mmCIF file of C-alpha atoms in Angstrom:
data_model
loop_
_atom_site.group_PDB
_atom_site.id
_atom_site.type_symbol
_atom_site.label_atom_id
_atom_site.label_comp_id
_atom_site.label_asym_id
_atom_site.label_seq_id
_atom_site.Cartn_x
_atom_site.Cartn_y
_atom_site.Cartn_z
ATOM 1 C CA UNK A 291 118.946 84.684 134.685
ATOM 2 C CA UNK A 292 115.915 85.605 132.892
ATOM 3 C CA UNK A 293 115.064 83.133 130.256
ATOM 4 C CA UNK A 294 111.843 81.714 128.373
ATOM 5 C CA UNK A 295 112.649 78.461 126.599
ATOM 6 C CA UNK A 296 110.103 76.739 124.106
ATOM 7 C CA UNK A 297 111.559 73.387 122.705
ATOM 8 C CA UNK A 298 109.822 72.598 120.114
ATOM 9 C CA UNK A 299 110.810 74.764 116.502
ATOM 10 C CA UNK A 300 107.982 73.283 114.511
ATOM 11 C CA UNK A 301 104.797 71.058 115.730
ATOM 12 C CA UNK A 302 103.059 69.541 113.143
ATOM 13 C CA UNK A 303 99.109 67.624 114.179
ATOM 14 C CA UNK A 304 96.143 66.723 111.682
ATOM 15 C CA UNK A 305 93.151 68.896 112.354
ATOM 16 C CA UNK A 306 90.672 67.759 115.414
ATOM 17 C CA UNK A 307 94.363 66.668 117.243
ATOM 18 C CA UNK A 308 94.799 68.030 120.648
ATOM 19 C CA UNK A 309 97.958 70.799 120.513
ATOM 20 C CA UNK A 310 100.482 71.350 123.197
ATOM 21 C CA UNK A 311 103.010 74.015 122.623
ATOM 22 C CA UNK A 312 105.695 74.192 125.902
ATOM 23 C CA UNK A 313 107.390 77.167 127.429
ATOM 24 C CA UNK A 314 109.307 76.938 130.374
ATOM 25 C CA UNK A 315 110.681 80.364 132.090
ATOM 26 C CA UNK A 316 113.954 81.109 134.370
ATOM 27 C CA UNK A 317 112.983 84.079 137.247
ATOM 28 C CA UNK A 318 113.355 85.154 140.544
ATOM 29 C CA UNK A 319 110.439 86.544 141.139
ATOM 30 C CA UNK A 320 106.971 86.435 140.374
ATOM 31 C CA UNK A 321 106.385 85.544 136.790
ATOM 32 C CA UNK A 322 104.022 87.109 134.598
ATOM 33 C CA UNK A 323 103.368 85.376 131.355
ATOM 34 C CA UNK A 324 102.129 85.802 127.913
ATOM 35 C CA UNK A 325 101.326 83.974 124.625
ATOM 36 C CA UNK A 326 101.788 85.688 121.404
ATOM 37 C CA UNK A 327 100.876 84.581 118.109
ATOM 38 C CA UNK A 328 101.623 85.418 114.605
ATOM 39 C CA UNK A 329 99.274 84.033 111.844
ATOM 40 C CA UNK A 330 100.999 84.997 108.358
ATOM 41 C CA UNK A 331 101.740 87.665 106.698
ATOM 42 C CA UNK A 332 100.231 89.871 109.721
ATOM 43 C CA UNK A 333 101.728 91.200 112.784
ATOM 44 C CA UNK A 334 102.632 90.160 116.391
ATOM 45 C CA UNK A 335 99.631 89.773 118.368
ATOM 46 C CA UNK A 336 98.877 89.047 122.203
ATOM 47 C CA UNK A 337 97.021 85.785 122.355
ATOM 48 C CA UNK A 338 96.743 85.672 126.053
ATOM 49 C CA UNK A 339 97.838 86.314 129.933
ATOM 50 C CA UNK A 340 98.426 83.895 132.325
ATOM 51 C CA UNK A 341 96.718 86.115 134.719
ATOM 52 C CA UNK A 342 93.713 86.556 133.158
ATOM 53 C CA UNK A 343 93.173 83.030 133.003
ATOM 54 C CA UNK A 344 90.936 83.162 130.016
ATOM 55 C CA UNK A 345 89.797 81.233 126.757
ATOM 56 C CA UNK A 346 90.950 82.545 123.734
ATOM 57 C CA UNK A 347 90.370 80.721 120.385
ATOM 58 C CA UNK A 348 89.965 77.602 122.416
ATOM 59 C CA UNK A 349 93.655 78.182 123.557
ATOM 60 C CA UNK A 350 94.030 77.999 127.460
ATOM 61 C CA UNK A 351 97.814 78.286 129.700
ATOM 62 C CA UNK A 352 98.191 77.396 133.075
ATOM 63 C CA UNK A 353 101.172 78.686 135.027
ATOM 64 C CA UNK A 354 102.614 75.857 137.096
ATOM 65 C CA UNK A 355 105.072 77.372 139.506
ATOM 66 C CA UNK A 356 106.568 74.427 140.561
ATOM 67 C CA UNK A 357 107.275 73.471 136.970
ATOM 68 C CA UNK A 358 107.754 76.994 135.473
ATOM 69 C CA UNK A 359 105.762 76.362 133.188
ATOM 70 C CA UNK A 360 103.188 77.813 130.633
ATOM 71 C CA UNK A 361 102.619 75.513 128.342
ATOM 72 C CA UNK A 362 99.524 76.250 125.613
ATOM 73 C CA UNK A 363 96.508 73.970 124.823
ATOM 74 C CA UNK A 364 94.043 73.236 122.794
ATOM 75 C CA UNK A 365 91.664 70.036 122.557
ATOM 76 C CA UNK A 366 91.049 69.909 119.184
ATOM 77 C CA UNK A 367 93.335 72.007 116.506
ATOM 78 C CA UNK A 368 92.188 73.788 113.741
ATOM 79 C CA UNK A 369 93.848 75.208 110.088
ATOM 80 C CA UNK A 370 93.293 78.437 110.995
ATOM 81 C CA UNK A 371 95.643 77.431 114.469
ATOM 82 C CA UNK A 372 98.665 77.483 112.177
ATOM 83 C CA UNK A 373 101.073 80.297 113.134
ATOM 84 C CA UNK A 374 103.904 81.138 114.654
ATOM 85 C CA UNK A 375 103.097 81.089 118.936
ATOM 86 C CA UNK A 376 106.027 82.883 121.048
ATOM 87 C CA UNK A 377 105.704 82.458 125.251
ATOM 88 C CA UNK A 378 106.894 85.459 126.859
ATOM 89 C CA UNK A 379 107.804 86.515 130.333
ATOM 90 C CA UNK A 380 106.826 89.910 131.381
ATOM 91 C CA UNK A 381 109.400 92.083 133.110
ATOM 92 C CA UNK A 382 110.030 95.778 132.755
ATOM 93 C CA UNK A 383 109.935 94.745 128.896
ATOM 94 C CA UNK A 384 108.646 91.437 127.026
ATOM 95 C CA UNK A 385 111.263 88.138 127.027
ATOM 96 C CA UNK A 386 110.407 85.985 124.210
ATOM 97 C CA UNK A 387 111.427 82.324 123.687
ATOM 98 C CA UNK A 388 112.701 81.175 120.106
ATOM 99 C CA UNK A 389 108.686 80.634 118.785
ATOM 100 C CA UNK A 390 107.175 77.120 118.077
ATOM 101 C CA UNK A 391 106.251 77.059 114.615
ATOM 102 C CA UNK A 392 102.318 74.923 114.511
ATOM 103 C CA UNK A 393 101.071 73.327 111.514
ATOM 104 C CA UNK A 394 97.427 72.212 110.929
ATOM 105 C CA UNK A 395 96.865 69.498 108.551
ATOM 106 C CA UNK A 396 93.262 69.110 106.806
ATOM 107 C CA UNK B 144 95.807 104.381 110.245
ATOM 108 C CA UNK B 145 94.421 102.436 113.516
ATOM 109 C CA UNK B 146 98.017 100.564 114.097
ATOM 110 C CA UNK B 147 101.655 100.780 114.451
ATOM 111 C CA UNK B 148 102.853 101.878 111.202
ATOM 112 C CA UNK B 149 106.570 101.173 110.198
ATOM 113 C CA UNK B 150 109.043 101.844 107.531
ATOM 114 C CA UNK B 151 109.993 101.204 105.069
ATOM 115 C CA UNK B 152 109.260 97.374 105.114
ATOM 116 C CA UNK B 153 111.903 96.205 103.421
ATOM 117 C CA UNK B 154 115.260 97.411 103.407
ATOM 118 C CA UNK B 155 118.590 96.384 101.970
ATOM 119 C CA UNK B 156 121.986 98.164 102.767
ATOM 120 C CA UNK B 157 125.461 97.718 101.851
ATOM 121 C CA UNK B 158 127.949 96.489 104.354
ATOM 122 C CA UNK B 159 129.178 99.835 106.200
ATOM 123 C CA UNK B 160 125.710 101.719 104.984
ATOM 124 C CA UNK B 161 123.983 103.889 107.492
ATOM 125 C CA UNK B 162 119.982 103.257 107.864
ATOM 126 C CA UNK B 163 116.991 104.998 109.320
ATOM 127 C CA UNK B 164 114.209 102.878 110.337
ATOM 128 C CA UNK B 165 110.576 104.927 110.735
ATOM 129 C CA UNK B 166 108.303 104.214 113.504
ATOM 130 C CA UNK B 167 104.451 105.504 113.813
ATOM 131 C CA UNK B 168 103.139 104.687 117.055
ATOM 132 C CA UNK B 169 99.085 104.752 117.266
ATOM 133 C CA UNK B 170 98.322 107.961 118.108
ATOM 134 C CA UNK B 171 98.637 109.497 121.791
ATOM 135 C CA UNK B 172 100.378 106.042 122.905
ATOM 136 C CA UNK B 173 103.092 107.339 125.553
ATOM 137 C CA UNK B 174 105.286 103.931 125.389
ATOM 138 C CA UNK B 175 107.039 102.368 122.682
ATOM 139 C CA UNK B 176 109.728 99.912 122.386
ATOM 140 C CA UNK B 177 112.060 98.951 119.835
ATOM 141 C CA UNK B 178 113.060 95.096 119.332
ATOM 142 C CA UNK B 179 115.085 93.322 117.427
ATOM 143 C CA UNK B 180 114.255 89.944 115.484
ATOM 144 C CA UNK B 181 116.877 87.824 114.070
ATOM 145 C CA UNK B 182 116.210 84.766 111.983
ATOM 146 C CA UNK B 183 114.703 81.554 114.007
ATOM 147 C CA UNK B 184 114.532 83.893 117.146
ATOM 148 C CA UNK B 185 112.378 85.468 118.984
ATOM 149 C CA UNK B 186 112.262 89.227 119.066
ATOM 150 C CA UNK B 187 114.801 90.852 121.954
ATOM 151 C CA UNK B 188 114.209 94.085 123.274
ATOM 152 C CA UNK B 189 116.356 96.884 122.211
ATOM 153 C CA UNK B 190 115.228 100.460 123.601
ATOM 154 C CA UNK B 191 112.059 101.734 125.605
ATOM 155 C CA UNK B 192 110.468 105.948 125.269
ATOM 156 C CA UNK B 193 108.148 107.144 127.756
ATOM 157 C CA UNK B 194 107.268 110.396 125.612
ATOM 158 C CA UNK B 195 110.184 111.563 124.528
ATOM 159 C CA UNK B 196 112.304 110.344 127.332
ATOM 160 C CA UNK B 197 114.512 106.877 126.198
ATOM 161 C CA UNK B 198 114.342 105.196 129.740
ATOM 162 C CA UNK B 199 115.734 102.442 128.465
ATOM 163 C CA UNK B 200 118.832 101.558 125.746
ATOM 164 C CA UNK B 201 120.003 98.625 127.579
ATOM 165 C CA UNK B 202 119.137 96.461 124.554
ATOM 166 C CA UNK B 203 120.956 98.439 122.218
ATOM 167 C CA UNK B 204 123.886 95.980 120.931
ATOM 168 C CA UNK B 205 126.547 98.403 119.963
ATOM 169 C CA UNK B 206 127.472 102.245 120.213
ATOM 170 C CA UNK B 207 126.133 101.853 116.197
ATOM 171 C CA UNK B 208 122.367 101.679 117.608
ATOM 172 C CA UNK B 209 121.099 104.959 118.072
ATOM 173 C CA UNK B 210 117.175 105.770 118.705
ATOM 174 C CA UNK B 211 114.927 109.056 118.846
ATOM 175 C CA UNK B 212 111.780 110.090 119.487
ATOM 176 C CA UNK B 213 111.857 114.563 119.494
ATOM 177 C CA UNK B 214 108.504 115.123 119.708
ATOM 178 C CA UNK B 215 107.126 111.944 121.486
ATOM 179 C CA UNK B 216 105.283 110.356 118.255
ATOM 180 C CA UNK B 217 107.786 109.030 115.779
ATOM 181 C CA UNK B 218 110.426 107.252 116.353
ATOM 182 C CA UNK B 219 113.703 106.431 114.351
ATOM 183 C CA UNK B 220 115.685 103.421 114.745
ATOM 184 C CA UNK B 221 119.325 104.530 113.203
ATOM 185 C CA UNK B 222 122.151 101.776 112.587
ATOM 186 C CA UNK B 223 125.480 103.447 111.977
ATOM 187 C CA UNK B 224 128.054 101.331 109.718
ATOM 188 C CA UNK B 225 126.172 98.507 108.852
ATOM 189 C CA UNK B 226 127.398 95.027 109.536
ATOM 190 C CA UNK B 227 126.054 91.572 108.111
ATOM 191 C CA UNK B 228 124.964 90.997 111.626
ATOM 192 C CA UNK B 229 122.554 93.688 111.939
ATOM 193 C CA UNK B 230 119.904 91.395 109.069
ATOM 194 C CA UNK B 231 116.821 91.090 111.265
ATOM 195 C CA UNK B 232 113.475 92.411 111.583
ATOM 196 C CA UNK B 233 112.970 95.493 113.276
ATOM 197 C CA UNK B 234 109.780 95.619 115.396
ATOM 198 C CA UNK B 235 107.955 98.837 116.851
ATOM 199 C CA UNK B 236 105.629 98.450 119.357
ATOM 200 C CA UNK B 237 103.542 101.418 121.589
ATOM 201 C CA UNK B 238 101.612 101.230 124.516
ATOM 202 C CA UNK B 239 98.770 103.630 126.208
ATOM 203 C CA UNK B 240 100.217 102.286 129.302
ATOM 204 C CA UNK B 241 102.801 103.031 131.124
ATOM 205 C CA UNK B 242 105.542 100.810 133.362
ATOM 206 C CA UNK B 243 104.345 98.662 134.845
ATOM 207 C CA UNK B 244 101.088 97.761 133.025
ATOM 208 C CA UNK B 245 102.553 98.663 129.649
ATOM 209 C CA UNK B 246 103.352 94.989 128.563
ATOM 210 C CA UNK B 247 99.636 94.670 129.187
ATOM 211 C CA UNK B 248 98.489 95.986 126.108
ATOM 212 C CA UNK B 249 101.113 96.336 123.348
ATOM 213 C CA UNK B 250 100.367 96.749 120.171
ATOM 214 C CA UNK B 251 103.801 95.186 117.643
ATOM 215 C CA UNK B 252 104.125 97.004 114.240
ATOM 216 C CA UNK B 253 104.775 94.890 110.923
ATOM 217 C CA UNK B 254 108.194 95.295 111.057
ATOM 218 C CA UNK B 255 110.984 96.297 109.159
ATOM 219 C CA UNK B 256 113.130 93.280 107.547
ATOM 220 C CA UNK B 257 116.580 94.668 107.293
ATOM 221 C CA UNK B 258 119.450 92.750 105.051
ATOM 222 C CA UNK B 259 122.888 93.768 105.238
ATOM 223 C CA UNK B 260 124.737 92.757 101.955
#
């Protein structure tokens, strides 16, 4: 079955914390990944690809195979950080897990 | 407008109420999906146009889900005999790509909130 799974509804760090959101995935085959986020009030936006392997925001995922993993990091959070983040797997169309709700404290 | 335009943005029906649910993809985008976002969920795919061509209604929860897209612009979501269960957001999203680099660069719409009374 195809599945994306992110655990944690709400995680909640003081500003300069490190952040880890976590997304595990179900496939057969060879999984492409992507972070979304959604600051509020605005839409659903791409935050990044696991196989671009890129720096966005100071946000980085690594794809661990043996794992199935993609969890998102960040060394040191930020209030502007807090939004809603959804992992999704890529197949013919998007498969989103449930969202993990981050909050920023000052 | 630059984005993914959708609406209306808010919409509340009565329980056996038919609705029509407006999609404006950015312009000259050949993909566009509809999904479906329930409360505390992520969004689930509903239906996917190439053009005018639905390729895809697999999503589609019931015979009550119907989509369109004539012309290969607009689209309209259409939910026949509205039940409480039908209360999400509706999201649009188009593509300049097609399968399977679409998911590449997707571009989601605001959304339309849906609540079934």
């Amino acid at each position: 079955a195809q599945r994306v799974t992110q655990p944690e509804k709400l995680l909640s760090v003081f500003k300069g914390a490190p952040v880890e959101l976590k997304c595990n995935y179900s496939y057969s085959g060879s999984p492409e990944l992507f972070w979304y986020v959604q600051y509020s009030r605005q839409r659903l936006q791409l935050l990044l690809r696991h196989i671009s392997r890129e720096s966005i925001k100071g946000f980085t995922a690594d794809l661990n195979k043996g794992e199935t993993s993609f969890h998102l990091k960040k060394p040191f959070a930020q209030e502007e950080d807090s939004a809603m983040y959804y992992c999704a797997l890529n197949t013919d169309k998007l498969i989103f897990g449930t969202g993990t709700r981050l909050q920023v404290f000052p | 407008g630059a984005g993914v335009s959708q609406s209306p943005r808010y919409k509340v029906a009565k329980r056996g109420q038919d609705v029509a649910l407006r999609c404006d993809p950015i312009s000259g985008h050949v993909s566009l999906f509809w999904y479906q976002q329930a409360l505390g969920q992520g969004p689930e795919f509903l239906t996917y146009f190439q053009n005018e061509a639905q390729l895809d209604k697999s999503g589609l929860p019931s015979d009550r889900f119907f989509a369109e897209r004539p012309e290969g612009s607009v689209s309209t979501l259409k939910i026949q005999r509205t039940q409480q269960e039908d209360s999400a957001v509706y999201l649009c999203a188009s593509s300049s790509l097609v399968p399977p680099l679409t998911n590449e660069k997707l571009f989601f719409g605001s959304g339309t909130q849906l609540s079934v009374l």
